[in-house]
Amino acid sequence: MGMAVGPKKGSVKNDINVTPLVDVVLVLLIIFMVITPMLQRGKDVKLPQSKSIDEENKDSDPIILSVTTDKHIYIESSEYDKEGFTPALKAVLEEKPGRKILLKGDQTLTVGDVREVMELSRKAGAKSVALGVEEQK
């Protein structure tokens, strides 16, 4: 607390010091700005919309596969061609067997493009592949 200077010496100043508040808010802002880009996994794609979606199982940590509009295939954030995709996914599945796979395909892709990636995933040893969609509003 500060002391007021003036006719009443020794009186307590009752103004709020906002400097520590601003410091804390700025630190929190910087932390959120650094962490937010790390929260998204996989490659950024525009997902198709669906009226009904399955509830997400929070216990599992799926492997994220992404297929972009230019038909590039990603495992998490690493890009692979069709020949290198199957061995790479097989290696990921061998590290942690039993992990679920979430396939995020851009909404501009055809069904055949997405089905091809699903078949490559099955050849790599995936037991099931879930499709990622956005909830229709």
Tab-separated table of N, CA, C and O in Angstrom:
chain	number	residue	atom	x	y	z
A	1	MET	N	0.837	-1.182	0.000
A	1	MET	CA	0.000	0.000	0.000
A	1	MET	C	0.875	1.237	0.000
A	1	MET	O	1.913	1.260	0.641
A	2	GLY	N	0.420	2.238	-0.682
A	2	GLY	CA	1.161	3.488	-0.741
A	2	GLY	C	0.634	4.472	0.288
A	2	GLY	O	-0.477	4.353	0.793
A	3	MET	N	1.440	5.413	0.592
A	3	MET	CA	1.043	6.459	1.527
A	3	MET	C	0.759	7.730	0.733
A	3	MET	O	1.478	8.050	-0.208
A	4	ALA	N	-0.317	8.404	1.053
A	4	ALA	CA	-0.677	9.637	0.359
A	4	ALA	C	0.204	10.779	0.843
A	4	ALA	O	0.502	10.895	2.029
A	5	VAL	N	0.595	11.615	-0.089
A	5	VAL	CA	1.392	12.788	0.256
A	5	VAL	C	0.483	13.996	0.121
A	5	VAL	O	-0.225	14.147	-0.865
A	6	GLY	N	0.464	14.813	1.077
A	6	GLY	CA	-0.385	15.990	1.018
A	6	GLY	C	-0.713	16.472	2.412
A	6	GLY	O	0.025	16.237	3.368
A	7	PRO	N	-1.855	17.135	2.541
A	7	PRO	CA	-2.202	17.714	3.833
A	7	PRO	C	-2.391	16.672	4.931
A	7	PRO	O	-2.089	16.920	6.087
A	8	LYS	N	-2.905	15.509	4.595
A	8	LYS	CA	-3.110	14.473	5.615
A	8	LYS	C	-1.953	13.484	5.538
A	8	LYS	O	-2.045	12.459	4.882
A	9	LYS	N	-0.879	13.762	6.194
A	9	LYS	CA	0.276	12.870	6.142
A	9	LYS	C	-0.024	11.602	6.924
A	9	LYS	O	-0.627	11.634	7.973
A	10	GLY	N	0.432	10.496	6.337
A	10	GLY	CA	0.260	9.219	7.015
A	10	GLY	C	-1.055	8.531	6.715
A	10	GLY	O	-1.317	7.461	7.225
A	11	SER	N	-1.909	9.115	5.899
A	11	SER	CA	-3.168	8.439	5.582
A	11	SER	C	-2.923	7.373	4.512
A	11	SER	O	-2.050	7.502	3.671
A	12	VAL	N	-3.701	6.337	4.549
A	12	VAL	CA	-3.559	5.218	3.623
A	12	VAL	C	-4.256	5.552	2.309
A	12	VAL	O	-5.377	6.053	2.289
A	13	LYS	N	-3.590	5.255	1.214
A	13	LYS	CA	-4.135	5.497	-0.121
A	13	LYS	C	-4.979	4.283	-0.506
A	13	LYS	O	-4.505	3.152	-0.433
A	14	ASN	N	-6.218	4.487	-0.900
A	14	ASN	CA	-7.102	3.358	-1.170
A	14	ASN	C	-7.301	3.097	-2.659
A	14	ASN	O	-8.277	2.487	-3.050
A	15	ASP	N	-6.369	3.513	-3.512
A	15	ASP	CA	-6.443	3.207	-4.939
A	15	ASP	C	-5.849	1.821	-5.196
A	15	ASP	O	-4.894	1.410	-4.536
A	16	ILE	N	-6.397	1.129	-6.172
A	16	ILE	CA	-5.914	-0.206	-6.518
A	16	ILE	C	-4.718	-0.079	-7.447
A	16	ILE	O	-4.749	0.663	-8.421
A	17	ASN	N	-3.677	-0.849	-7.153
A	17	ASN	CA	-2.487	-0.875	-7.996
A	17	ASN	C	-2.711	-1.947	-9.071
A	17	ASN	O	-2.722	-3.143	-8.775
A	18	VAL	N	-2.912	-1.542	-10.318
A	18	VAL	CA	-3.239	-2.486	-11.388
A	18	VAL	C	-2.009	-3.039	-12.094
A	18	VAL	O	-2.125	-3.946	-12.920
A	19	THR	N	-0.838	-2.548	-11.786
A	19	THR	CA	0.375	-3.016	-12.462
A	19	THR	C	0.602	-4.518	-12.280
A	19	THR	O	0.851	-5.221	-13.267
A	20	PRO	N	0.501	-5.081	-11.071
A	20	PRO	CA	0.673	-6.539	-10.944
A	20	PRO	C	-0.409	-7.320	-11.708
A	20	PRO	O	-0.130	-8.376	-12.279
A	21	LEU	N	-1.625	-6.793	-11.743
A	21	LEU	CA	-2.703	-7.459	-12.475
A	21	LEU	C	-2.384	-7.502	-13.970
A	21	LEU	O	-2.525	-8.538	-14.616
A	22	VAL	N	-1.911	-6.403	-14.510
A	22	VAL	CA	-1.557	-6.351	-15.927
A	22	VAL	C	-0.400	-7.299	-16.217
A	22	VAL	O	-0.390	-7.995	-17.238
A	23	ASP	N	0.572	-7.375	-15.329
A	23	ASP	CA	1.705	-8.285	-15.508
A	23	ASP	C	1.242	-9.738	-15.576
A	23	ASP	O	1.658	-10.504	-16.447
A	24	VAL	N	0.373	-10.132	-14.667
A	24	VAL	CA	-0.125	-11.502	-14.632
A	24	VAL	C	-0.937	-11.811	-15.890
A	24	VAL	O	-0.782	-12.874	-16.508
A	25	VAL	N	-1.795	-10.905	-16.313
A	25	VAL	CA	-2.612	-11.120	-17.505
A	25	VAL	C	-1.740	-11.246	-18.755
A	25	VAL	O	-1.977	-12.097	-19.610
A	26	LEU	N	-0.708	-10.431	-18.864
A	26	LEU	CA	0.191	-10.523	-20.016
A	26	LEU	C	0.952	-11.847	-20.048
A	26	LEU	O	1.136	-12.447	-21.099
A	27	VAL	N	1.395	-12.314	-18.891
A	27	VAL	CA	2.077	-13.606	-18.827
A	27	VAL	C	1.131	-14.728	-19.241
A	27	VAL	O	1.495	-15.627	-20.011
A	28	LEU	N	-0.107	-14.696	-18.755
A	28	LEU	CA	-1.087	-15.717	-19.148
A	28	LEU	C	-1.375	-15.662	-20.646
A	28	LEU	O	-1.504	-16.701	-21.299
A	29	LEU	N	-1.474	-14.469	-21.201
A	29	LEU	CA	-1.705	-14.319	-22.632
A	29	LEU	C	-0.574	-14.937	-23.442
A	29	LEU	O	-0.812	-15.664	-24.411
A	30	ILE	N	0.648	-14.688	-23.034
A	30	ILE	CA	1.797	-15.270	-23.736
A	30	ILE	C	1.791	-16.782	-23.631
A	30	ILE	O	2.045	-17.489	-24.617
A	31	ILE	N	1.467	-17.323	-22.460
A	31	ILE	CA	1.406	-18.785	-22.289
A	31	ILE	C	0.361	-19.388	-23.221
A	31	ILE	O	0.619	-20.378	-23.906
A	32	PHE	N	-0.833	-18.798	-23.279
A	32	PHE	CA	-1.878	-19.327	-24.163
A	32	PHE	C	-1.500	-19.193	-25.629
A	32	PHE	O	-1.823	-20.057	-26.442
A	33	MET	N	-0.808	-18.120	-25.989
A	33	MET	CA	-0.397	-17.949	-27.381
A	33	MET	C	0.623	-19.000	-27.793
A	33	MET	O	0.645	-19.441	-28.944
A	34	VAL	N	1.460	-19.431	-26.877
A	34	VAL	CA	2.466	-20.448	-27.181
A	34	VAL	C	1.852	-21.839	-27.207
A	34	VAL	O	2.178	-22.670	-28.064
A	35	ILE	N	0.928	-22.129	-26.302
A	35	ILE	CA	0.372	-23.471	-26.171
A	35	ILE	C	-0.696	-23.775	-27.217
A	35	ILE	O	-0.791	-24.900	-27.697
A	36	THR	N	-1.490	-22.805	-27.615
A	36	THR	CA	-2.619	-23.044	-28.513
A	36	THR	C	-2.233	-23.727	-29.822
A	36	THR	O	-2.906	-24.681	-30.221
A	37	PRO	N	-1.173	-23.323	-30.519
A	37	PRO	CA	-0.841	-24.047	-31.754
A	37	PRO	C	-0.436	-25.493	-31.527
A	37	PRO	O	-0.559	-26.322	-32.422
A	38	MET	N	0.021	-25.817	-30.327
A	38	MET	CA	0.432	-27.186	-30.036
A	38	MET	C	-0.749	-28.114	-29.759
A	38	MET	O	-0.589	-29.325	-29.755
A	39	LEU	N	-1.930	-27.560	-29.505
A	39	LEU	CA	-3.077	-28.386	-29.154
A	39	LEU	C	-3.648	-29.144	-30.346
A	39	LEU	O	-4.243	-30.192	-30.182
A	40	GLN	N	-3.505	-28.622	-31.537
A	40	GLN	CA	-4.052	-29.283	-32.710
A	40	GLN	C	-3.088	-30.352	-33.187
A	40	GLN	O	-1.914	-30.109	-33.370
A	41	ARG	N	-3.610	-31.543	-33.383
A	41	ARG	CA	-2.793	-32.641	-33.863
A	41	ARG	C	-3.197	-32.975	-35.281
A	41	ARG	O	-4.334	-32.821	-35.673
A	42	GLY	N	-2.279	-33.479	-36.032
A	42	GLY	CA	-2.564	-33.828	-37.415
A	42	GLY	C	-2.482	-32.593	-38.299
A	42	GLY	O	-2.134	-31.504	-37.870
A	43	LYS	N	-2.804	-32.768	-39.529
A	43	LYS	CA	-2.793	-31.676	-40.498
A	43	LYS	C	-4.160	-31.022	-40.494
A	43	LYS	O	-5.182	-31.681	-40.286
A	44	ASP	N	-4.208	-29.724	-40.738
A	44	ASP	CA	-5.458	-28.984	-40.721
A	44	ASP	C	-6.249	-29.260	-41.999
A	44	ASP	O	-5.757	-28.983	-43.094
A	45	VAL	N	-7.432	-29.840	-41.853
A	45	VAL	CA	-8.317	-30.102	-42.990
A	45	VAL	C	-9.720	-29.650	-42.633
A	45	VAL	O	-10.093	-29.585	-41.469
A	46	LYS	N	-10.502	-29.323	-43.638
A	46	LYS	CA	-11.907	-28.949	-43.426
A	46	LYS	C	-12.727	-30.235	-43.456
A	46	LYS	O	-12.869	-30.858	-44.499
A	47	LEU	N	-13.265	-30.614	-42.305
A	47	LEU	CA	-13.977	-31.886	-42.165
A	47	LEU	C	-15.394	-31.781	-42.707
A	47	LEU	O	-16.020	-30.721	-42.646
A	48	PRO	N	-15.933	-32.896	-43.216
A	48	PRO	CA	-17.341	-32.903	-43.610
A	48	PRO	C	-18.230	-32.805	-42.375
A	48	PRO	O	-17.820	-33.146	-41.272
A	49	GLN	N	-19.474	-32.355	-42.573
A	49	GLN	CA	-20.393	-32.190	-41.452
A	49	GLN	C	-21.351	-33.371	-41.380
A	49	GLN	O	-21.701	-33.970	-42.384
A	50	SER	N	-21.780	-33.670	-40.165
A	50	SER	CA	-22.693	-34.782	-39.928
A	50	SER	C	-23.733	-34.353	-38.901
A	50	SER	O	-23.435	-33.583	-37.991
A	51	LYS	N	-24.970	-34.867	-39.036
A	51	LYS	CA	-26.027	-34.522	-38.073
A	51	LYS	C	-25.826	-35.237	-36.748
A	51	LYS	O	-26.121	-34.711	-35.698
A	52	SER	N	-25.350	-36.477	-36.800
A	52	SER	CA	-25.140	-37.226	-35.560
A	52	SER	C	-23.689	-37.668	-35.496
A	52	SER	O	-23.118	-38.136	-36.479
A	53	ILE	N	-23.100	-37.494	-34.323
A	53	ILE	CA	-21.717	-37.902	-34.127
A	53	ILE	C	-21.643	-38.817	-32.915
A	53	ILE	O	-22.472	-38.753	-32.008
A	54	ASP	N	-20.638	-39.694	-32.913
A	54	ASP	CA	-20.411	-40.572	-31.768
A	54	ASP	C	-19.726	-39.781	-30.672
A	54	ASP	O	-18.946	-38.873	-30.936
A	55	GLU	N	-20.031	-40.143	-29.435
A	55	GLU	CA	-19.366	-39.493	-28.309
A	55	GLU	C	-17.907	-39.925	-28.290
A	55	GLU	O	-17.585	-41.085	-28.519
A	56	GLU	N	-17.032	-38.994	-28.003
A	56	GLU	CA	-15.606	-39.240	-28.014
A	56	GLU	C	-15.192	-39.942	-26.732
A	56	GLU	O	-15.620	-39.592	-25.647
A	57	ASN	N	-14.334	-40.943	-26.872
A	57	ASN	CA	-13.792	-41.637	-25.714
A	57	ASN	C	-12.554	-40.894	-25.244
A	57	ASN	O	-11.536	-40.871	-25.923
A	58	LYS	N	-12.628	-40.271	-24.088
A	58	LYS	CA	-11.546	-39.432	-23.591
A	58	LYS	C	-10.356	-40.255	-23.090
A	58	LYS	O	-9.281	-39.739	-22.905
A	59	ASP	N	-10.542	-41.562	-22.845
A	59	ASP	CA	-9.463	-42.391	-22.326
A	59	ASP	C	-8.426	-42.711	-23.394
A	59	ASP	O	-7.272	-42.932	-23.087
A	60	SER	N	-8.835	-42.760	-24.645
A	60	SER	CA	-7.920	-43.180	-25.693
A	60	SER	C	-7.215	-41.992	-26.328
A	60	SER	O	-7.722	-40.885	-26.355
A	61	ASP	N	-6.040	-42.244	-26.846
A	61	ASP	CA	-5.263	-41.237	-27.554
A	61	ASP	C	-5.047	-41.776	-28.968
A	61	ASP	O	-4.103	-42.524	-29.202
A	62	PRO	N	-5.912	-41.419	-29.919
A	62	PRO	CA	-5.824	-42.028	-31.245
A	62	PRO	C	-4.653	-41.506	-32.064
A	62	PRO	O	-4.123	-40.424	-31.809
A	63	ILE	N	-4.282	-42.286	-33.056
A	63	ILE	CA	-3.312	-41.858	-34.061
A	63	ILE	C	-4.102	-41.047	-35.084
A	63	ILE	O	-5.118	-41.511	-35.601
A	64	ILE	N	-3.659	-39.845	-35.386
A	64	ILE	CA	-4.381	-38.962	-36.296
A	64	ILE	C	-3.811	-39.102	-37.700
A	64	ILE	O	-2.629	-38.834	-37.927
A	65	LEU	N	-4.646	-39.544	-38.637
A	65	LEU	CA	-4.290	-39.574	-40.061
A	65	LEU	C	-5.052	-38.446	-40.733
A	65	LEU	O	-6.231	-38.252	-40.467
A	66	SER	N	-4.389	-37.711	-41.621
A	66	SER	CA	-5.032	-36.606	-42.321
A	66	SER	C	-4.790	-36.746	-43.809
A	66	SER	O	-3.691	-37.109	-44.231
A	67	VAL	N	-5.824	-36.442	-44.598
A	67	VAL	CA	-5.710	-36.414	-46.052
A	67	VAL	C	-6.163	-35.029	-46.491
A	67	VAL	O	-7.298	-34.632	-46.240
A	68	THR	N	-5.270	-34.273	-47.129
A	68	THR	CA	-5.560	-32.908	-47.520
A	68	THR	C	-6.211	-32.868	-48.901
A	68	THR	O	-6.335	-33.890	-49.571
A	69	THR	N	-6.605	-31.679	-49.332
A	69	THR	CA	-7.276	-31.525	-50.627
A	69	THR	C	-6.392	-31.954	-51.785
A	69	THR	O	-6.892	-32.441	-52.792
A	70	ASP	N	-5.077	-31.800	-51.645
A	70	ASP	CA	-4.170	-32.220	-52.710
A	70	ASP	C	-3.732	-33.675	-52.561
A	70	ASP	O	-2.745	-34.097	-53.143
A	71	LYS	N	-4.463	-34.447	-51.756
A	71	LYS	CA	-4.306	-35.893	-51.553
A	71	LYS	C	-2.968	-36.280	-50.932
A	71	LYS	O	-2.458	-37.356	-51.173
A	72	HIS	N	-2.418	-35.396	-50.101
A	72	HIS	CA	-1.225	-35.731	-49.330
A	72	HIS	C	-1.679	-36.422	-48.050
A	72	HIS	O	-2.660	-36.012	-47.430
A	73	ILE	N	-0.954	-37.462	-47.658
A	73	ILE	CA	-1.321	-38.253	-46.479
A	73	ILE	C	-0.355	-37.924	-45.344
A	73	ILE	O	0.858	-37.889	-45.535
A	74	TYR	N	-0.908	-37.689	-44.156
A	74	TYR	CA	-0.109	-37.349	-42.981
A	74	TYR	C	-0.428	-38.322	-41.855
A	74	TYR	O	-1.581	-38.687	-41.646
A	75	ILE	N	0.623	-38.729	-41.133
A	75	ILE	CA	0.468	-39.425	-39.852
A	75	ILE	C	0.898	-38.400	-38.821
A	75	ILE	O	2.063	-37.991	-38.810
A	76	GLU	N	-0.061	-37.976	-37.981
A	76	GLU	CA	0.129	-36.833	-37.087
A	76	GLU	C	0.527	-35.639	-37.956
A	76	GLU	O	-0.284	-35.165	-38.707
A	77	SER	N	1.778	-35.183	-37.923
A	77	SER	CA	2.161	-34.037	-38.753
A	77	SER	C	3.246	-34.385	-39.762
A	77	SER	O	3.807	-33.500	-40.386
A	78	SER	N	3.543	-35.677	-39.944
A	78	SER	CA	4.560	-36.115	-40.898
A	78	SER	C	3.902	-36.562	-42.190
A	78	SER	O	2.993	-37.389	-42.177
A	79	GLU	N	4.395	-36.045	-43.325
A	79	GLU	CA	3.809	-36.357	-44.627
A	79	GLU	C	4.457	-37.611	-45.216
A	79	GLU	O	5.659	-37.826	-45.096
A	80	TYR	N	3.616	-38.446	-45.866
A	80	TYR	CA	4.086	-39.673	-46.504
A	80	TYR	C	3.419	-39.814	-47.870
A	80	TYR	O	2.287	-39.376	-48.066
A	81	ASP	N	4.134	-40.476	-48.788
A	81	ASP	CA	3.500	-40.829	-50.055
A	81	ASP	C	2.805	-42.178	-49.857
A	81	ASP	O	2.917	-42.798	-48.816
A	82	LYS	N	2.083	-42.641	-50.875
A	82	LYS	CA	1.303	-43.878	-50.718
A	82	LYS	C	2.184	-45.093	-50.472
A	82	LYS	O	1.798	-46.007	-49.755
A	83	GLU	N	3.390	-45.103	-51.044
A	83	GLU	CA	4.291	-46.239	-50.845
A	83	GLU	C	4.903	-46.248	-49.447
A	83	GLU	O	5.106	-47.301	-48.859
A	84	GLY	N	5.211	-45.081	-48.918
A	84	GLY	CA	5.843	-45.005	-47.602
A	84	GLY	C	4.865	-44.965	-46.446
A	84	GLY	O	5.256	-45.111	-45.289
A	85	PHE	N	3.573	-44.784	-46.747
A	85	PHE	CA	2.569	-44.645	-45.694
A	85	PHE	C	2.380	-45.937	-44.901
A	85	PHE	O	2.390	-45.924	-43.671
A	86	THR	N	2.207	-47.053	-45.610
A	86	THR	CA	1.916	-48.324	-44.937
A	86	THR	C	3.041	-48.745	-43.995
A	86	THR	O	2.767	-49.080	-42.832
A	87	PRO	N	4.324	-48.742	-44.402
A	87	PRO	CA	5.379	-49.116	-43.438
A	87	PRO	C	5.482	-48.145	-42.255
A	87	PRO	O	5.748	-48.565	-41.133
A	88	ALA	N	5.255	-46.859	-42.518
A	88	ALA	CA	5.334	-45.882	-41.427
A	88	ALA	C	4.224	-46.105	-40.415
A	88	ALA	O	4.451	-46.057	-39.203
A	89	LEU	N	3.008	-46.347	-40.894
A	89	LEU	CA	1.894	-46.600	-39.974
A	89	LEU	C	2.095	-47.911	-39.238
A	89	LEU	O	1.779	-48.016	-38.053
A	90	LYS	N	2.631	-48.914	-39.921
A	90	LYS	CA	2.904	-50.198	-39.264
A	90	LYS	C	3.887	-50.000	-38.109
A	90	LYS	O	3.710	-50.569	-37.031
A	91	ALA	N	4.911	-49.158	-38.320
A	91	ALA	CA	5.891	-48.889	-37.261
A	91	ALA	C	5.240	-48.173	-36.082
A	91	ALA	O	5.527	-48.489	-34.923
A	92	VAL	N	4.340	-47.231	-36.368
A	92	VAL	CA	3.642	-46.515	-35.289
A	92	VAL	C	2.747	-47.466	-34.511
A	92	VAL	O	2.685	-47.424	-33.279
A	93	LEU	N	2.050	-48.354	-35.220
A	93	LEU	CA	1.164	-49.315	-34.551
A	93	LEU	C	1.941	-50.337	-33.740
A	93	LEU	O	1.438	-50.834	-32.724
A	94	GLU	N	3.156	-50.686	-34.159
A	94	GLU	CA	3.961	-51.642	-33.400
A	94	GLU	C	4.479	-51.031	-32.105
A	94	GLU	O	4.682	-51.732	-31.126
A	95	GLU	N	4.700	-49.698	-32.112
A	95	GLU	CA	5.150	-49.023	-30.893
A	95	GLU	C	4.113	-49.140	-29.786
A	95	GLU	O	4.434	-49.456	-28.649
A	96	LYS	N	2.872	-48.846	-30.114
A	96	LYS	CA	1.777	-48.915	-29.141
A	96	LYS	C	0.616	-49.671	-29.779
A	96	LYS	O	-0.270	-49.071	-30.384
A	97	PRO	N	0.607	-50.982	-29.658
A	97	PRO	CA	-0.491	-51.748	-30.258
A	97	PRO	C	-1.821	-51.463	-29.568
A	97	PRO	O	-1.870	-51.144	-28.385
A	98	GLY	N	-2.880	-51.527	-30.334
A	98	GLY	CA	-4.217	-51.319	-29.790
A	98	GLY	C	-4.693	-49.882	-29.849
A	98	GLY	O	-5.824	-49.602	-29.457
A	99	ARG	N	-3.850	-48.958	-30.316
A	99	ARG	CA	-4.296	-47.565	-30.419
A	99	ARG	C	-5.294	-47.438	-31.550
A	99	ARG	O	-5.173	-48.068	-32.588
A	100	LYS	N	-6.285	-46.598	-31.339
A	100	LYS	CA	-7.292	-46.366	-32.362
A	100	LYS	C	-6.757	-45.379	-33.391
A	100	LYS	O	-5.838	-44.622	-33.122
A	101	ILE	N	-7.359	-45.400	-34.569
A	101	ILE	CA	-6.945	-44.513	-35.646
A	101	ILE	C	-8.114	-43.608	-36.003
A	101	ILE	O	-9.241	-44.068	-36.183
A	102	LEU	N	-7.840	-42.308	-36.098
A	102	LEU	CA	-8.835	-41.323	-36.499
A	102	LEU	C	-8.397	-40.736	-37.831
A	102	LEU	O	-7.322	-40.153	-37.929
A	103	LEU	N	-9.215	-40.918	-38.861
A	103	LEU	CA	-8.916	-40.435	-40.204
A	103	LEU	C	-9.677	-39.147	-40.457
A	103	LEU	O	-10.911	-39.127	-40.407
A	104	LYS	N	-8.935	-38.070	-40.714
A	104	LYS	CA	-9.532	-36.778	-41.030
A	104	LYS	C	-9.314	-36.525	-42.517
A	104	LYS	O	-8.188	-36.291	-42.937
A	105	GLY	N	-10.385	-36.609	-43.296
A	105	GLY	CA	-10.295	-36.360	-44.725
A	105	GLY	C	-10.986	-35.055	-45.064
A	105	GLY	O	-12.073	-34.773	-44.567
A	106	ASP	N	-10.381	-34.252	-45.920
A	106	ASP	CA	-10.982	-32.985	-46.319
A	106	ASP	C	-12.312	-33.244	-47.004
A	106	ASP	O	-12.483	-34.237	-47.713
A	107	GLN	N	-13.275	-32.344	-46.802
A	107	GLN	CA	-14.620	-32.554	-47.342
A	107	GLN	C	-14.666	-32.501	-48.858
A	107	GLN	O	-15.634	-32.941	-49.462
A	108	THR	N	-13.627	-31.989	-49.515
A	108	THR	CA	-13.618	-31.928	-50.976
A	108	THR	C	-13.145	-33.230	-51.614
A	108	THR	O	-13.225	-33.375	-52.826
A	109	LEU	N	-12.659	-34.174	-50.813
A	109	LEU	CA	-12.183	-35.451	-51.345
A	109	LEU	C	-13.347	-36.353	-51.726
A	109	LEU	O	-14.438	-36.248	-51.173
A	110	THR	N	-13.089	-37.269	-52.642
A	110	THR	CA	-14.111	-38.251	-53.007
A	110	THR	C	-14.081	-39.399	-52.003
A	110	THR	O	-13.112	-39.574	-51.263
A	111	VAL	N	-15.125	-40.197	-52.035
A	111	VAL	CA	-15.195	-41.359	-51.155
A	111	VAL	C	-14.071	-42.334	-51.488
A	111	VAL	O	-13.481	-42.956	-50.608
A	112	GLY	N	-13.740	-42.448	-52.759
A	112	GLY	CA	-12.667	-43.345	-53.180
A	112	GLY	C	-11.313	-42.960	-52.609
A	112	GLY	O	-10.515	-43.825	-52.255
A	113	ASP	N	-11.048	-41.656	-52.513
A	113	ASP	CA	-9.774	-41.199	-51.944
A	113	ASP	C	-9.654	-41.590	-50.474
A	113	ASP	O	-8.615	-42.062	-50.025
A	114	VAL	N	-10.724	-41.399	-49.735
A	114	VAL	CA	-10.715	-41.738	-48.307
A	114	VAL	C	-10.673	-43.254	-48.133
A	114	VAL	O	-9.944	-43.767	-47.272
A	115	ARG	N	-11.399	-43.969	-48.955
A	115	ARG	CA	-11.416	-45.439	-48.860
A	115	ARG	C	-10.028	-46.007	-49.147
A	115	ARG	O	-9.620	-46.997	-48.521
A	116	GLU	N	-9.300	-45.408	-50.070
A	116	GLU	CA	-7.957	-45.874	-50.394
A	116	GLU	C	-7.032	-45.763	-49.179
A	116	GLU	O	-6.265	-46.685	-48.880
A	117	VAL	N	-7.125	-44.658	-48.448
A	117	VAL	CA	-6.303	-44.490	-47.237
A	117	VAL	C	-6.733	-45.482	-46.164
A	117	VAL	O	-5.899	-46.025	-45.434
A	118	MET	N	-8.037	-45.763	-46.089
A	118	MET	CA	-8.509	-46.760	-45.122
A	118	MET	C	-7.948	-48.141	-45.454
A	118	MET	O	-7.537	-48.887	-44.559
A	119	GLU	N	-7.903	-48.492	-46.726
A	119	GLU	CA	-7.352	-49.793	-47.136
A	119	GLU	C	-5.858	-49.869	-46.847
A	119	GLU	O	-5.365	-50.903	-46.394
A	120	LEU	N	-5.134	-48.784	-47.114
A	120	LEU	CA	-3.707	-48.756	-46.785
A	120	LEU	C	-3.497	-48.913	-45.281
A	120	LEU	O	-2.549	-49.579	-44.849
A	121	SER	N	-4.388	-48.339	-44.487
A	121	SER	CA	-4.297	-48.463	-43.025
A	121	SER	C	-4.545	-49.896	-42.582
A	121	SER	O	-3.854	-50.406	-41.694
A	122	ARG	N	-5.495	-50.534	-43.204
A	122	ARG	CA	-5.779	-51.940	-42.854
A	122	ARG	C	-4.601	-52.836	-43.231
A	122	ARG	O	-4.287	-53.787	-42.531
A	123	LYS	N	-3.942	-52.544	-44.362
A	123	LYS	CA	-2.757	-53.313	-44.759
A	123	LYS	C	-1.626	-53.126	-43.753
A	123	LYS	O	-0.801	-54.017	-43.579
A	124	ALA	N	-1.595	-51.992	-43.110
A	124	ALA	CA	-0.563	-51.720	-42.093
A	124	ALA	C	-0.869	-52.411	-40.776
A	124	ALA	O	-0.031	-52.421	-39.881
A	125	GLY	N	-2.079	-52.952	-40.626
A	125	GLY	CA	-2.424	-53.678	-39.408
A	125	GLY	C	-3.448	-52.985	-38.528
A	125	GLY	O	-3.671	-53.413	-37.397
A	126	ALA	N	-4.080	-51.940	-39.027
A	126	ALA	CA	-5.102	-51.249	-38.239
A	126	ALA	C	-6.355	-52.108	-38.172
A	126	ALA	O	-6.815	-52.615	-39.188
A	127	LYS	N	-6.885	-52.278	-36.974
A	127	LYS	CA	-8.096	-53.091	-36.810
A	127	LYS	C	-9.350	-52.304	-37.168
A	127	LYS	O	-10.297	-52.842	-37.715
A	128	SER	N	-9.376	-51.011	-36.834
A	128	SER	CA	-10.520	-50.168	-37.182
A	128	SER	C	-10.047	-48.739	-37.394
A	128	SER	O	-9.079	-48.309	-36.789
A	129	VAL	N	-10.761	-48.049	-38.269
A	129	VAL	CA	-10.431	-46.663	-38.579
A	129	VAL	C	-11.697	-45.841	-38.409
A	129	VAL	O	-12.715	-46.117	-39.045
A	130	ALA	N	-11.659	-44.830	-37.539
A	130	ALA	CA	-12.802	-43.948	-37.338
A	130	ALA	C	-12.630	-42.712	-38.215
A	130	ALA	O	-11.516	-42.237	-38.421
A	131	LEU	N	-13.742	-42.208	-38.744
A	131	LEU	CA	-13.708	-41.019	-39.588
A	131	LEU	C	-14.023	-39.787	-38.754
A	131	LEU	O	-14.978	-39.792	-37.971
A	132	GLY	N	-13.246	-38.737	-38.937
A	132	GLY	CA	-13.480	-37.484	-38.226
A	132	GLY	C	-14.444	-36.609	-38.992
A	132	GLY	O	-14.298	-36.411	-40.194
A	133	VAL	N	-15.463	-36.095	-38.302
A	133	VAL	CA	-16.455	-35.181	-38.900
A	133	VAL	C	-16.737	-34.047	-37.932
A	133	VAL	O	-16.442	-34.146	-36.749
A	134	GLU	N	-17.307	-32.969	-38.457
A	134	GLU	CA	-17.765	-31.865	-37.612
A	134	GLU	C	-19.263	-32.019	-37.413
A	134	GLU	O	-19.969	-32.465	-38.306
A	135	GLU	N	-19.730	-31.594	-36.245
A	135	GLU	CA	-21.160	-31.649	-35.976
A	135	GLU	C	-21.866	-30.546	-36.750
A	135	GLU	O	-21.444	-29.399	-36.749
A	136	GLN	N	-22.934	-30.924	-37.426
A	136	GLN	CA	-23.691	-29.960	-38.213
A	136	GLN	C	-24.510	-29.086	-37.278
A	136	GLN	O	-25.157	-29.565	-36.374
A	137	LYS	N	-24.476	-27.783	-37.530
A	137	LYS	CA	-25.171	-26.862	-36.627
A	137	LYS	C	-26.480	-26.423	-37.179
A	137	LYS	O	-26.774	-26.401	-38.302
